[in-house]
XYZ file of C-alpha atoms in Angstrom:
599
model
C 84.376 -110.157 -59.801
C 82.406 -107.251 -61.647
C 80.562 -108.276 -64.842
C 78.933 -106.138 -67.335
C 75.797 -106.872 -69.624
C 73.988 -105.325 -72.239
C 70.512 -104.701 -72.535
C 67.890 -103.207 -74.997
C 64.752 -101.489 -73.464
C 61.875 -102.277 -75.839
C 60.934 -99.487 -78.660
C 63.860 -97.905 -77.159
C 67.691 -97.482 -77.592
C 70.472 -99.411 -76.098
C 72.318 -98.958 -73.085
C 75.439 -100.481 -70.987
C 74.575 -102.041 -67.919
C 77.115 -101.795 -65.179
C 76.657 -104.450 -62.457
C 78.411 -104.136 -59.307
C 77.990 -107.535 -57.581
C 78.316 -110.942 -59.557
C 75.537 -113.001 -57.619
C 72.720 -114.149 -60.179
C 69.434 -111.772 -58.627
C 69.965 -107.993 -59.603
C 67.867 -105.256 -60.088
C 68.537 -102.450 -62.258
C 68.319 -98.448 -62.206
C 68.391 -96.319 -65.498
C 67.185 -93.232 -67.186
C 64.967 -93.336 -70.303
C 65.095 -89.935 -70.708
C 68.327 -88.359 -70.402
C 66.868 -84.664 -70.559
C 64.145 -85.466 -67.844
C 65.190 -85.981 -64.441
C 61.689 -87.635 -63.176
C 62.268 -90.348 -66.096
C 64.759 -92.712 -63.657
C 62.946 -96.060 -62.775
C 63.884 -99.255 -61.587
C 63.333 -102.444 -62.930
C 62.338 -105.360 -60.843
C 64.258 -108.286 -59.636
C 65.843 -110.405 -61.750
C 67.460 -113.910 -61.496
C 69.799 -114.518 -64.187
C 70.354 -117.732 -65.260
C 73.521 -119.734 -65.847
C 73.514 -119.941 -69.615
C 73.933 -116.905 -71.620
C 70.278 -116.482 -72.752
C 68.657 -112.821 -72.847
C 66.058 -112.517 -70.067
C 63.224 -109.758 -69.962
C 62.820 -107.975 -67.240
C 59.434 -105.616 -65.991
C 59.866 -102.007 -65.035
C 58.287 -101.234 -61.522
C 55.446 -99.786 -61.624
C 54.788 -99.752 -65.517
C 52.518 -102.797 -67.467
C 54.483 -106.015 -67.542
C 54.328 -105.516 -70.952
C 56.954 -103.034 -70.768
C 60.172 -104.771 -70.112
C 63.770 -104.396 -70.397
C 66.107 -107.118 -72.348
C 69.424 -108.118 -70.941
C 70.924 -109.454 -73.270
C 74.186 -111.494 -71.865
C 76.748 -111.265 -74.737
C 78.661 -108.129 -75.141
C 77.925 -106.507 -78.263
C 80.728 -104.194 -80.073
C 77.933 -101.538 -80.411
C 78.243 -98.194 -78.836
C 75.345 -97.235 -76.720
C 73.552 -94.207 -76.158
C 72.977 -94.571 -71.813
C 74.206 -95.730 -68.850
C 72.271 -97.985 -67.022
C 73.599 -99.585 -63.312
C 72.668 -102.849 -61.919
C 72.653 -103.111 -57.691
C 72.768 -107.028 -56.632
C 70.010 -107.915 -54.588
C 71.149 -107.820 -51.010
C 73.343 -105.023 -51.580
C 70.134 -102.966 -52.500
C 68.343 -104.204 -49.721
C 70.972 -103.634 -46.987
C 71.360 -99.608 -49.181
C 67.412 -99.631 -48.392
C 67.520 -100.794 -45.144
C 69.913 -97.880 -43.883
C 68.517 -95.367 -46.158
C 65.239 -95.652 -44.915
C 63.469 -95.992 -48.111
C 64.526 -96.077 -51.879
C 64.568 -92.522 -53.621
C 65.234 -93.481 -57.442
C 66.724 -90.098 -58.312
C 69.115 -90.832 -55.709
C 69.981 -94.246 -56.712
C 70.770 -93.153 -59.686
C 73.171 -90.462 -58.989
C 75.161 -92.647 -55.956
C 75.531 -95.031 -59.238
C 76.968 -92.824 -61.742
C 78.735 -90.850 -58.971
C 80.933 -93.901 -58.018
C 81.124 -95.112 -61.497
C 83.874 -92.688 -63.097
C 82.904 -91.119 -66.466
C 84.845 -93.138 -68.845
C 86.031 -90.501 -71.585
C 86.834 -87.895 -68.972
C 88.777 -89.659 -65.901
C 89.940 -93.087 -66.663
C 90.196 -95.707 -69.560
C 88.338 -98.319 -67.439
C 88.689 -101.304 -69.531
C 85.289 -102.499 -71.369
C 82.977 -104.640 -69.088
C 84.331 -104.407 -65.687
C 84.796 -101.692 -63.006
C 85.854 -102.355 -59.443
C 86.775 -99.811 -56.924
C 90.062 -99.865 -55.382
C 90.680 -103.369 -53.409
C 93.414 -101.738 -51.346
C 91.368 -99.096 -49.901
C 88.327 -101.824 -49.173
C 90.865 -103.536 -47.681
C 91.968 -100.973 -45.412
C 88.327 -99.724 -44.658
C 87.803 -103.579 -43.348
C 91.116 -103.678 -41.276
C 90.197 -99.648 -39.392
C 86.477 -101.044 -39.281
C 85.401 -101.080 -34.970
C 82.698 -102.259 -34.118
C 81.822 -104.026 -29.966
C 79.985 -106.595 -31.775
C 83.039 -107.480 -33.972
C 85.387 -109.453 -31.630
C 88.616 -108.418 -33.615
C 87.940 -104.690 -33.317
C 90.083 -105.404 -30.248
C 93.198 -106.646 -32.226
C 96.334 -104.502 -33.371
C 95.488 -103.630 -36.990
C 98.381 -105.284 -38.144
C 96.669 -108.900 -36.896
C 93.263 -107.330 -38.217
C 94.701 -106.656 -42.074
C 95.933 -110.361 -42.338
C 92.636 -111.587 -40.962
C 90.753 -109.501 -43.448
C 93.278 -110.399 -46.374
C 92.423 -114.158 -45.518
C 88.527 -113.689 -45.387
C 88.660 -111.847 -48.779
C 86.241 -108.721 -49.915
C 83.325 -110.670 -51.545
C 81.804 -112.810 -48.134
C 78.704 -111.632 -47.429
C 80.615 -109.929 -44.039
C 82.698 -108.308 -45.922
C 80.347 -106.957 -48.444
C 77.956 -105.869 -45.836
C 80.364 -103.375 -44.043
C 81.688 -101.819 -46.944
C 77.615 -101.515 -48.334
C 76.617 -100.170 -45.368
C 79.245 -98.376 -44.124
C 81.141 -96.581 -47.093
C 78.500 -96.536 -49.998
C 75.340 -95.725 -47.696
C 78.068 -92.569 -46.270
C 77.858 -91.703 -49.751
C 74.738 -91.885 -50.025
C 73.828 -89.625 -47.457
C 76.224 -87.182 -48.769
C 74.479 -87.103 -52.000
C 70.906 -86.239 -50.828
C 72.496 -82.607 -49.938
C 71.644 -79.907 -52.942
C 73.504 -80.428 -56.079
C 73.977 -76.520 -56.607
C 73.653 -73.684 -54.942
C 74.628 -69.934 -55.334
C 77.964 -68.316 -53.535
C 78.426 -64.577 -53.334
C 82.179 -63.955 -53.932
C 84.620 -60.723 -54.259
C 88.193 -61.015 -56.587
C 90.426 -62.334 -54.268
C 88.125 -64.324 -51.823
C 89.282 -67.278 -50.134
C 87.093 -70.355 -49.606
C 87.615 -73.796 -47.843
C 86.017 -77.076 -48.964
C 84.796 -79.897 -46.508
C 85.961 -83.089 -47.863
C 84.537 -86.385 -47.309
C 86.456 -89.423 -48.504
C 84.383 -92.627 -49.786
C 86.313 -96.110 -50.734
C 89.961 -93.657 -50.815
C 87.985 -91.291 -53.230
C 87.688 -87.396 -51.672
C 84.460 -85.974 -52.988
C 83.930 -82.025 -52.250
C 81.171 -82.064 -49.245
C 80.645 -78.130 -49.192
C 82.383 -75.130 -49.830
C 82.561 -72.345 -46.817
C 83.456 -68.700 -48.050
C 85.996 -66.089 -45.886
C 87.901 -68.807 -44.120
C 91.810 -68.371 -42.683
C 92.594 -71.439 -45.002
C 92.372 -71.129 -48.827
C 91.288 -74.163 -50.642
C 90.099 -72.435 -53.714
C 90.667 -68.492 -54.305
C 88.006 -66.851 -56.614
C 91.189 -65.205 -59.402
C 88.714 -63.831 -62.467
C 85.030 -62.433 -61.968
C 83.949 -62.378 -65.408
C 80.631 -60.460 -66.831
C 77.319 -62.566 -67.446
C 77.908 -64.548 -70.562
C 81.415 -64.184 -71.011
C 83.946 -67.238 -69.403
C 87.780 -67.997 -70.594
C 88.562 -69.487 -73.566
C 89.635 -72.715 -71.627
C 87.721 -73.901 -68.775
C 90.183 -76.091 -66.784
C 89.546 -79.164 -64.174
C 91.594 -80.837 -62.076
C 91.306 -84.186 -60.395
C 92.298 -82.853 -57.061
C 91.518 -80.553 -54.911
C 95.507 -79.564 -53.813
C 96.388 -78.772 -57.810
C 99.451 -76.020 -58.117
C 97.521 -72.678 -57.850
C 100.235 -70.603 -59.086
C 99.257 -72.230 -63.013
C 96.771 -69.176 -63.874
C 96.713 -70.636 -67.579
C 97.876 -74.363 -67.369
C 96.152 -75.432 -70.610
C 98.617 -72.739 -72.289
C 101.780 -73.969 -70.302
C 101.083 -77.708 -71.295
C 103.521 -78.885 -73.828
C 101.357 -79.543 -76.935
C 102.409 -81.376 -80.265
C 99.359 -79.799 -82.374
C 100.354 -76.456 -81.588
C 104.056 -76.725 -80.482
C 105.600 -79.146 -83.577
C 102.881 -78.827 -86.145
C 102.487 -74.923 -85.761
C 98.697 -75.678 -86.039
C 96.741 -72.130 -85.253
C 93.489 -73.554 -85.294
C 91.019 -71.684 -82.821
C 87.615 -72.527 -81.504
C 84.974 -69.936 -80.535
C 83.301 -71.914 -78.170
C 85.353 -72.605 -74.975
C 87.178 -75.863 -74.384
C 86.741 -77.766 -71.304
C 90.091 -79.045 -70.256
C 90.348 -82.053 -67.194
C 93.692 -82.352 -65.976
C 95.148 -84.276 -63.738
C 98.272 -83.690 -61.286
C 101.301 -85.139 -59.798
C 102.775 -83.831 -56.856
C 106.801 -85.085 -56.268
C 106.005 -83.782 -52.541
C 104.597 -85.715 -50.030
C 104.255 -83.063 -47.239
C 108.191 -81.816 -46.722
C 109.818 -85.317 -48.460
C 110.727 -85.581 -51.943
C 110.218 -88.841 -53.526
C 112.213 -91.576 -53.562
C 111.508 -92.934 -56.774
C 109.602 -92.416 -60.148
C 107.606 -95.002 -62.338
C 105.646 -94.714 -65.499
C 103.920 -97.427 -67.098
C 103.902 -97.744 -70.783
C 101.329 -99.693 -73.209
C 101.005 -99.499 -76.845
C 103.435 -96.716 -77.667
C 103.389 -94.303 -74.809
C 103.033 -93.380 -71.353
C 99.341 -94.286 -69.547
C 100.354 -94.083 -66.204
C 102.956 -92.210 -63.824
C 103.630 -93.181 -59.672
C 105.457 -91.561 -57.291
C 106.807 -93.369 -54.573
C 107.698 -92.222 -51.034
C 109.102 -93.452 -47.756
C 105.549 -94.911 -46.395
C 103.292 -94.154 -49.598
C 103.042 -94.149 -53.337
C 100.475 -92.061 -55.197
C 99.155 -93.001 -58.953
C 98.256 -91.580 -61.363
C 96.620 -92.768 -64.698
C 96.776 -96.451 -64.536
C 99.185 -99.536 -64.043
C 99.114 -101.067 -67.091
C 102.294 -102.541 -69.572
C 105.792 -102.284 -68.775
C 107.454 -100.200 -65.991
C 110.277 -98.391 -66.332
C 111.382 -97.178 -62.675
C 113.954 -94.432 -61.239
C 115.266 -94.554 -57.806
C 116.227 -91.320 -56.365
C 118.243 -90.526 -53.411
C 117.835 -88.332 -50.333
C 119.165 -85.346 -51.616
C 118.761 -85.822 -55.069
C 116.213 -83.751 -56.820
C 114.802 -83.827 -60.434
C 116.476 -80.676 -61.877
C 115.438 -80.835 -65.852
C 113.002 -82.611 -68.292
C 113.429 -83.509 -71.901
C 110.304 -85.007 -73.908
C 111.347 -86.749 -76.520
C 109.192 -88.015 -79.533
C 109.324 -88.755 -83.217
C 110.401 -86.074 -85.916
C 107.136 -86.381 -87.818
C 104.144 -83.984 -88.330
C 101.618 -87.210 -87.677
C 100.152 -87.131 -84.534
C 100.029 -90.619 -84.610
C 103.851 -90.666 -83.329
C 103.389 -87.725 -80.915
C 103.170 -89.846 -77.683
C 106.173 -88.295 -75.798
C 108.661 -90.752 -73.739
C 110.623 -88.238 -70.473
C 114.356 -88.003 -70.312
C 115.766 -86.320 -66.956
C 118.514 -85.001 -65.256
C 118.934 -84.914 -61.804
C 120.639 -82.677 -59.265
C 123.266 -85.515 -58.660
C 124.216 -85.162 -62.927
C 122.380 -88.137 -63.169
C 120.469 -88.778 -66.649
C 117.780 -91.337 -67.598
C 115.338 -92.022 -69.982
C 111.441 -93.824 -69.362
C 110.873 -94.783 -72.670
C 111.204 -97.708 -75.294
C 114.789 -98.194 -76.837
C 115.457 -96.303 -79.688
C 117.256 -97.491 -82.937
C 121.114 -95.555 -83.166
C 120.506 -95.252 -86.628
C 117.266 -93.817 -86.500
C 118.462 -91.122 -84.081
C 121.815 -90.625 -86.350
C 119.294 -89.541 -88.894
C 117.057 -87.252 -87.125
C 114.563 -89.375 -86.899
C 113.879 -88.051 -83.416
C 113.282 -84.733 -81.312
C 114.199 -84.084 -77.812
C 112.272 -81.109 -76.572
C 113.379 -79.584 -73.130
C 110.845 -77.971 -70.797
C 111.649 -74.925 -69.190
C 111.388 -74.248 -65.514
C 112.779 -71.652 -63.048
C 114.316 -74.304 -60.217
C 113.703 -77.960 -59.332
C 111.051 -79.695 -60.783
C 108.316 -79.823 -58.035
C 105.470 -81.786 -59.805
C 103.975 -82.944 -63.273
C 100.801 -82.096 -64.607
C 99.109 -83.908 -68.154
C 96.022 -83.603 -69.656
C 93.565 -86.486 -69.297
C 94.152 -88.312 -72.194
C 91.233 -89.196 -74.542
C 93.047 -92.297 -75.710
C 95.065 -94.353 -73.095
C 98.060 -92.286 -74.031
C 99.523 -89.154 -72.978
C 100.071 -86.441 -75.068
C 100.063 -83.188 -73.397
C 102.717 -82.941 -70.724
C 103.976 -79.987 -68.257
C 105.900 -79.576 -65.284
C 105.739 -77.660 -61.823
C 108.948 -76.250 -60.508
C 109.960 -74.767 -56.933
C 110.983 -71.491 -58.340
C 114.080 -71.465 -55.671
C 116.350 -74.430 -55.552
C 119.662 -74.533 -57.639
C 120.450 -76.665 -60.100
C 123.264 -77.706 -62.411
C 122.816 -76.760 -65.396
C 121.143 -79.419 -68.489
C 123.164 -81.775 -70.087
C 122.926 -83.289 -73.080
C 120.348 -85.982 -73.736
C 122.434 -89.592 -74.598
C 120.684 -92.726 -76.196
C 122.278 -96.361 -76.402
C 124.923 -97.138 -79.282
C 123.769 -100.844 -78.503
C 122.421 -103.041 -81.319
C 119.264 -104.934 -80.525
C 119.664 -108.511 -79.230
C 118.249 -111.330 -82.005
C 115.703 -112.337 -82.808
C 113.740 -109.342 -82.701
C 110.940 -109.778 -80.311
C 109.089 -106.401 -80.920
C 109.518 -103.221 -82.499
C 111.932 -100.486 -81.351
C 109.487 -97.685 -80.227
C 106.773 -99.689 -79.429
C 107.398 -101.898 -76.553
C 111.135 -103.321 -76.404
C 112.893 -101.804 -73.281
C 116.484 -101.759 -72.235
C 118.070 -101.323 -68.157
C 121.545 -101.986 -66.813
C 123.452 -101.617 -64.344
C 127.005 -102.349 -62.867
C 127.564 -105.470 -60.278
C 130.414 -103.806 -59.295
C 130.626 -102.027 -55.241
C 127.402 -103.802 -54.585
C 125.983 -103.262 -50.713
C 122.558 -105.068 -51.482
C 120.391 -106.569 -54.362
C 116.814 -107.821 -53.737
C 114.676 -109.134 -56.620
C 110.765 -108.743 -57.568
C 108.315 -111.409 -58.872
C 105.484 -111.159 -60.609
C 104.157 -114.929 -60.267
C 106.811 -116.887 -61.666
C 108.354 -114.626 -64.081
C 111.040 -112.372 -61.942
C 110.607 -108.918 -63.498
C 113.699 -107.141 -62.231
C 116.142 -106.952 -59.428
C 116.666 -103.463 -56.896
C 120.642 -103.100 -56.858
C 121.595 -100.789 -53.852
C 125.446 -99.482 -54.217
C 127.357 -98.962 -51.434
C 127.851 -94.800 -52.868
C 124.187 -94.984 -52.196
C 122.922 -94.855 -55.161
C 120.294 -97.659 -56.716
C 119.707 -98.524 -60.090
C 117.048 -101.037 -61.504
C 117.563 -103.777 -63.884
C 114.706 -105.005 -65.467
C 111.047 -103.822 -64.151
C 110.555 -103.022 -61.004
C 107.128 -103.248 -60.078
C 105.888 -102.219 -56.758
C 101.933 -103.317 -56.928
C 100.759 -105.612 -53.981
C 100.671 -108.799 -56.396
C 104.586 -108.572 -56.430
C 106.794 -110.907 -54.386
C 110.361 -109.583 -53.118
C 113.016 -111.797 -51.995
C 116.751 -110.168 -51.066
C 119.479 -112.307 -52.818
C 122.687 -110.600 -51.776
C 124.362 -108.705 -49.231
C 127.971 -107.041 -48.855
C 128.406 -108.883 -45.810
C 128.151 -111.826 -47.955
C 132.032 -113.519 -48.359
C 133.662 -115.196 -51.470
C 130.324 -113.963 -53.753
C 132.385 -114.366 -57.785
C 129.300 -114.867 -60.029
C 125.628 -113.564 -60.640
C 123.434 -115.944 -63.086
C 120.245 -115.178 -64.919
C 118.059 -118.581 -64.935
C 115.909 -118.280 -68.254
C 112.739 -120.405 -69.220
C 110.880 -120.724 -72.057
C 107.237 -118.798 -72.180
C 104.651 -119.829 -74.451
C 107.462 -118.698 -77.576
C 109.025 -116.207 -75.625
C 111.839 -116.583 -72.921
C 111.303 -114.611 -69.578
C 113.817 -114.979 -66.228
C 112.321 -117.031 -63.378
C 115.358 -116.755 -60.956
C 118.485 -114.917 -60.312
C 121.428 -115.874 -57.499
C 124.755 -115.029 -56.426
C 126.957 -117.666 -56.236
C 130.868 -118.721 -54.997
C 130.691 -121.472 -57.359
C 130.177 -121.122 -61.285
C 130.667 -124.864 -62.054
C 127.032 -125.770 -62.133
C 125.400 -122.504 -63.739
C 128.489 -122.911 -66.643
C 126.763 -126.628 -67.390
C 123.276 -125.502 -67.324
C 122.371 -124.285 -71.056
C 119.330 -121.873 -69.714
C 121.610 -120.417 -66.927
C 123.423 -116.467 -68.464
C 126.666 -115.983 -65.923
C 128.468 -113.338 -65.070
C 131.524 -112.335 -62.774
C 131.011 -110.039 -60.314
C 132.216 -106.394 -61.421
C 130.573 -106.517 -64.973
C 128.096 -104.390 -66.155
C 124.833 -106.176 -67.577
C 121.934 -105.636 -69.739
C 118.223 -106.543 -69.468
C 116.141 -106.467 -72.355
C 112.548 -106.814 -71.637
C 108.947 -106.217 -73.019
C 105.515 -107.322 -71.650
C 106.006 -111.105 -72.149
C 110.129 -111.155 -73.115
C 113.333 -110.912 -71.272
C 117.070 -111.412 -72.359
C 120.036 -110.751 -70.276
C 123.667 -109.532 -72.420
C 127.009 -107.734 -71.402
C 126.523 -104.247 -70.969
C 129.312 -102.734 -72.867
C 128.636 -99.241 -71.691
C 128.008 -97.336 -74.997
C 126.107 -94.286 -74.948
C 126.233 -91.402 -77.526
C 125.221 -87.334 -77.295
C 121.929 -86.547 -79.947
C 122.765 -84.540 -82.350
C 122.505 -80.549 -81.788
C 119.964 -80.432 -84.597
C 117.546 -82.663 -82.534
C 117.502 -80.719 -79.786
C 114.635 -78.427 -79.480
C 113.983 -75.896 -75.969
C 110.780 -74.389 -75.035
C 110.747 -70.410 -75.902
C 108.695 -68.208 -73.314
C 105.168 -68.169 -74.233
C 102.650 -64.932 -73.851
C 99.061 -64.726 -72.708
C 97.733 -61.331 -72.614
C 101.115 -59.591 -72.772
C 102.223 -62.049 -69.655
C 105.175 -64.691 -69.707
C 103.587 -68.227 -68.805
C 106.305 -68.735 -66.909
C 106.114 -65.647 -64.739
C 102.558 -67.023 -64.263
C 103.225 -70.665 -63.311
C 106.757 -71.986 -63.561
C 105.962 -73.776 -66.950
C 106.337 -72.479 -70.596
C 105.138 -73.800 -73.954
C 106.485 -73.128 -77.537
C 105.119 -70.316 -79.907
């Protein structure tokens, strides 16, 4: 486990300590001057002890005068640095295969695997770890002759390494000495250097890929294969009013002006014309719904708080994230030849950006429509309470693009379309005519979720747990078709079980086991059954006959299962809003890049 501390460097100003091993003797690299480069030192080793007292701790090289406090309680204080911690034998196995212990170079391999916060992730306070499924499969394609079960099939080697865990010393010492010191390496190359370039030149970047993470290696210029392009050569001093990054290197080139094609509440619902002089630095990150020629199979997004902080896209073999896994999940199965064909974002009718977190309605090519979002009061959309804004696109929808939120929450949402494939064209948005089941557990719009789904023409069900709450249940038709009920979550902590087949005789009932959680009520189990007699006697049991249609409420910590009675109701025409063509220069956005915004 990670662990963070603070610490105050004496006559100096605070910084957040980062630690990347939990073993008691550390040693720690920072910067007291963030403006001088030759200002990075290192303090000396440091046992920590058990309790939570503050420590001081000498600087190498300086009086022992000079020290540094840790101080072991997290204080609420913001802090002005970054400082890193290295455990002891990690640093001394980096040392050992580095040769030697640059400072400057310590420092950057620290803050280049540890993600700047307010740009690329919302990593929460006090802990960072790096991805324990990619470890994991760095252990399991690890060879080496002195390693006896180099020789096994790497199906035997990934449930060897699952059992031996990532934090024994073994463990720990391949991926230090393997991945980060590959890094490290990397890193002593020059940060910057100079690249003649003509309009329209192609260049190709070497990639090297650390823990999962691809880091640029080099660029090479007047290659067949074209990473980047070079678009705009502007004069010295003068640069674009946006300046846009993405957090891949394979981001859709055709976007010219993305920032402009995003979907943007400030400037689309508000009408706000506020400009900036200076230019605006824009990270963004993309989606693709391609995984080399196949189209994915199904869409999640997670939701926390009161909008979307993370969306997945899952394939035959793979899945690919991103923003994070955190809250509920609402999750879409699509079918082989189904294809996303529009996209409505809908959000609240106010000029507050405080309720402009968008929830995503869409419509497939199959005239299938559904919503990832929170349920919605009737009443509240009966009186326009509500907006549903659709984007514009010339085809399918090929991929999603968002700026990096500064929050958690997303605000700033586009779409990538193929440009070629036919669609039907968009129907109306609907939202449920269902009251919400009593008591009230949360608030509509901010965390109470509805699913259902019909047990009628079933061909297979299979269920997901999430320790002993089960989340939601996979209900394959035998149309082929699949619908969700409930969440289903798809991380490597969940459990699947299949609980019914077609092949299956004399199946009449479904039942819902509930049990009580903390002062909540979740589901624990759910069975088919030829025999209702027992589930009818049980008072926590909900039962249904097979060819019903059923309803799961759920939020983080809630569930409730009720008849489905099928009611859903058109939004009003007045609350339907559609994204005009939007002009940059005297040229459409969407002739630029498939995606519009609103005047």
């Amino acid at each position: 486990m990670p662990g963070s501390l603070n610490f105050a460097l004496v006559g100096s100003t605070k910084v957040f300590v980062i630690i990347y091993q939990s073993l008691l003797i550390i040693l720690t690299v920072l910067c007291l001057d963030l403006n001088n480069d030759n200002s990075i030192e290192l303090t000396d080793r440091a046992i920590l002890p058990k309790s939570g007292h503050d420590i001081d701790v000498t600087l190498t090289g300086y009086p022992r005068t000079y020290t540094v406090m840790i101080d072991r309680v997290r204080r609420p204080s913001r802090f002005d640095q970054l400082a890193f911690c290295f455990h002891n034998w990690c640093f001394s196995v980096l040392m050992w295969r580095l040769e030697g212990y640059p400072k400057p170079l310590l420092y950057k391999l620290a803050r280049t695997l540890v993600p700047n916060q307010s740009m690329w992730e919302d990593v929460p306070e006090g802990t960072f770890d790096l991805d324990s499924a990619n470890q994991m499969k760095i252990l399991a394609s690890y060879n080496s002759e002195r390693l006896f079960i180099s020789n096994l099939p790497a199906e035997l080697r990934s449930y060897i390494w699952q059992h031996v865990g990532l934090t024994t010393p073994y463990s720990v010492f391949i991926l230090v000495s393997d991945e980060t010191c590959r890094l490290a390496c990397c890193l002593r190359s020059i940060s910057t250097r100079n690249i003649l370039l003509e309009r329209d030149s192609p260049l190709s970047a070497s990639m090297v890929t650390i823990f999962g993470v691809a880091y640029i290696q080099g660029l090479i210029v007047g290659v067949d294969r074209k990473d980047l392009v070079c678009t705009t050569i502007s004069s010295s001093g003068s640069c674009p009013k946006d300046q846009v990054v993405w957090d891949q290197p394979d981001f859709p080139s055709s976007l010219l002006y993305p920032n402009a094609a995003l979907f943007d509440f400030d400037r689309d619902i508000i009408r706000s014309n506020t400009e900036t002089e200076t230019p605006e630095r824009r990270f963004l990150r993309y989606l693709p719904l391609f995984n080399k020629e196949e189209y994915i199979k199904g869409l999640s997004i997670y939701f926390s708080g009161r909008g979307m902080v993370g969306i997945e896209t899952h394939f035959t073999q793979t899945s690919q994230l991103s923003g994070r896994r955190d809250g509920c999940i609402v999750h879409f199965p699509i079918s082989a030849k189904e294809r996303i064909a529009h996209v409505w974002l809908r959000m609240i009718n106010s000029a507050s950006l405080a309720f402009a977190a968008p929830a995503l309605t869409i419509q497939t090519t199959l005239g299938r429509l559904y919503t990832f979002g929170s349920y919605i009061l009737p009443s509240l959309v009966a009186s326009d309470y509500y907006r549903w804004v659709r984007l514009q696109s010339e085809g399918c929808v090929s991929g999603f693009y968002y700026e990096n939120p500064y929050w958690t929450t997303i605000m700033r949402f586009g779409i990538i379309s193929d440009g070629t494939t036919a669609r039907p064209p968009p129907l109306p948005p609907l939202y449920h005519l269902s009251d919400v089941p009593l008591p009230l557990i949360t608030s509509p719009s901010a965390g109470l979720f509805l699913s259902f789904a019909s047990m009628n023409g079933l061909e297979k069900v299979e269920l997901s747990f999430d320790n002993k709450r089960c989340t939601g249940m996979l209900v394959h038709y035998l149309d082929g078709l699949t619908a969700v009920l409930g969440q289903w979550r798809t991380t490597s902590l969940s459990q699947y079980s299949s609980i019914y087949n077609s092949n299956w005789p004399n199946i009449t009932h479904i039942y819902f086991k509930m049990s009580k959680f903390r002062d909540r009520q979740i589901v624990t189990d759910v069975a088919f059954s030829e025999d209702s007699t027992r589930a009818k006697s049980d008072p926590d049991c909900r039962l249904f006959a097979i060819g019903e249609s059923i309803a799961w409420w759920f939020s983080t910590s809630y569930d409730t299962i009720l008849p489905w009675t099928e009611d859903l109701g058109e939004i009003p025409d007045g609350s339907k809003m559609s994204q005009p063509n939007c002009s940059i220069d005297g040229r459409s956005v969407q002739q630029i890049g498939d995606t519009v915004s609103l005047l």
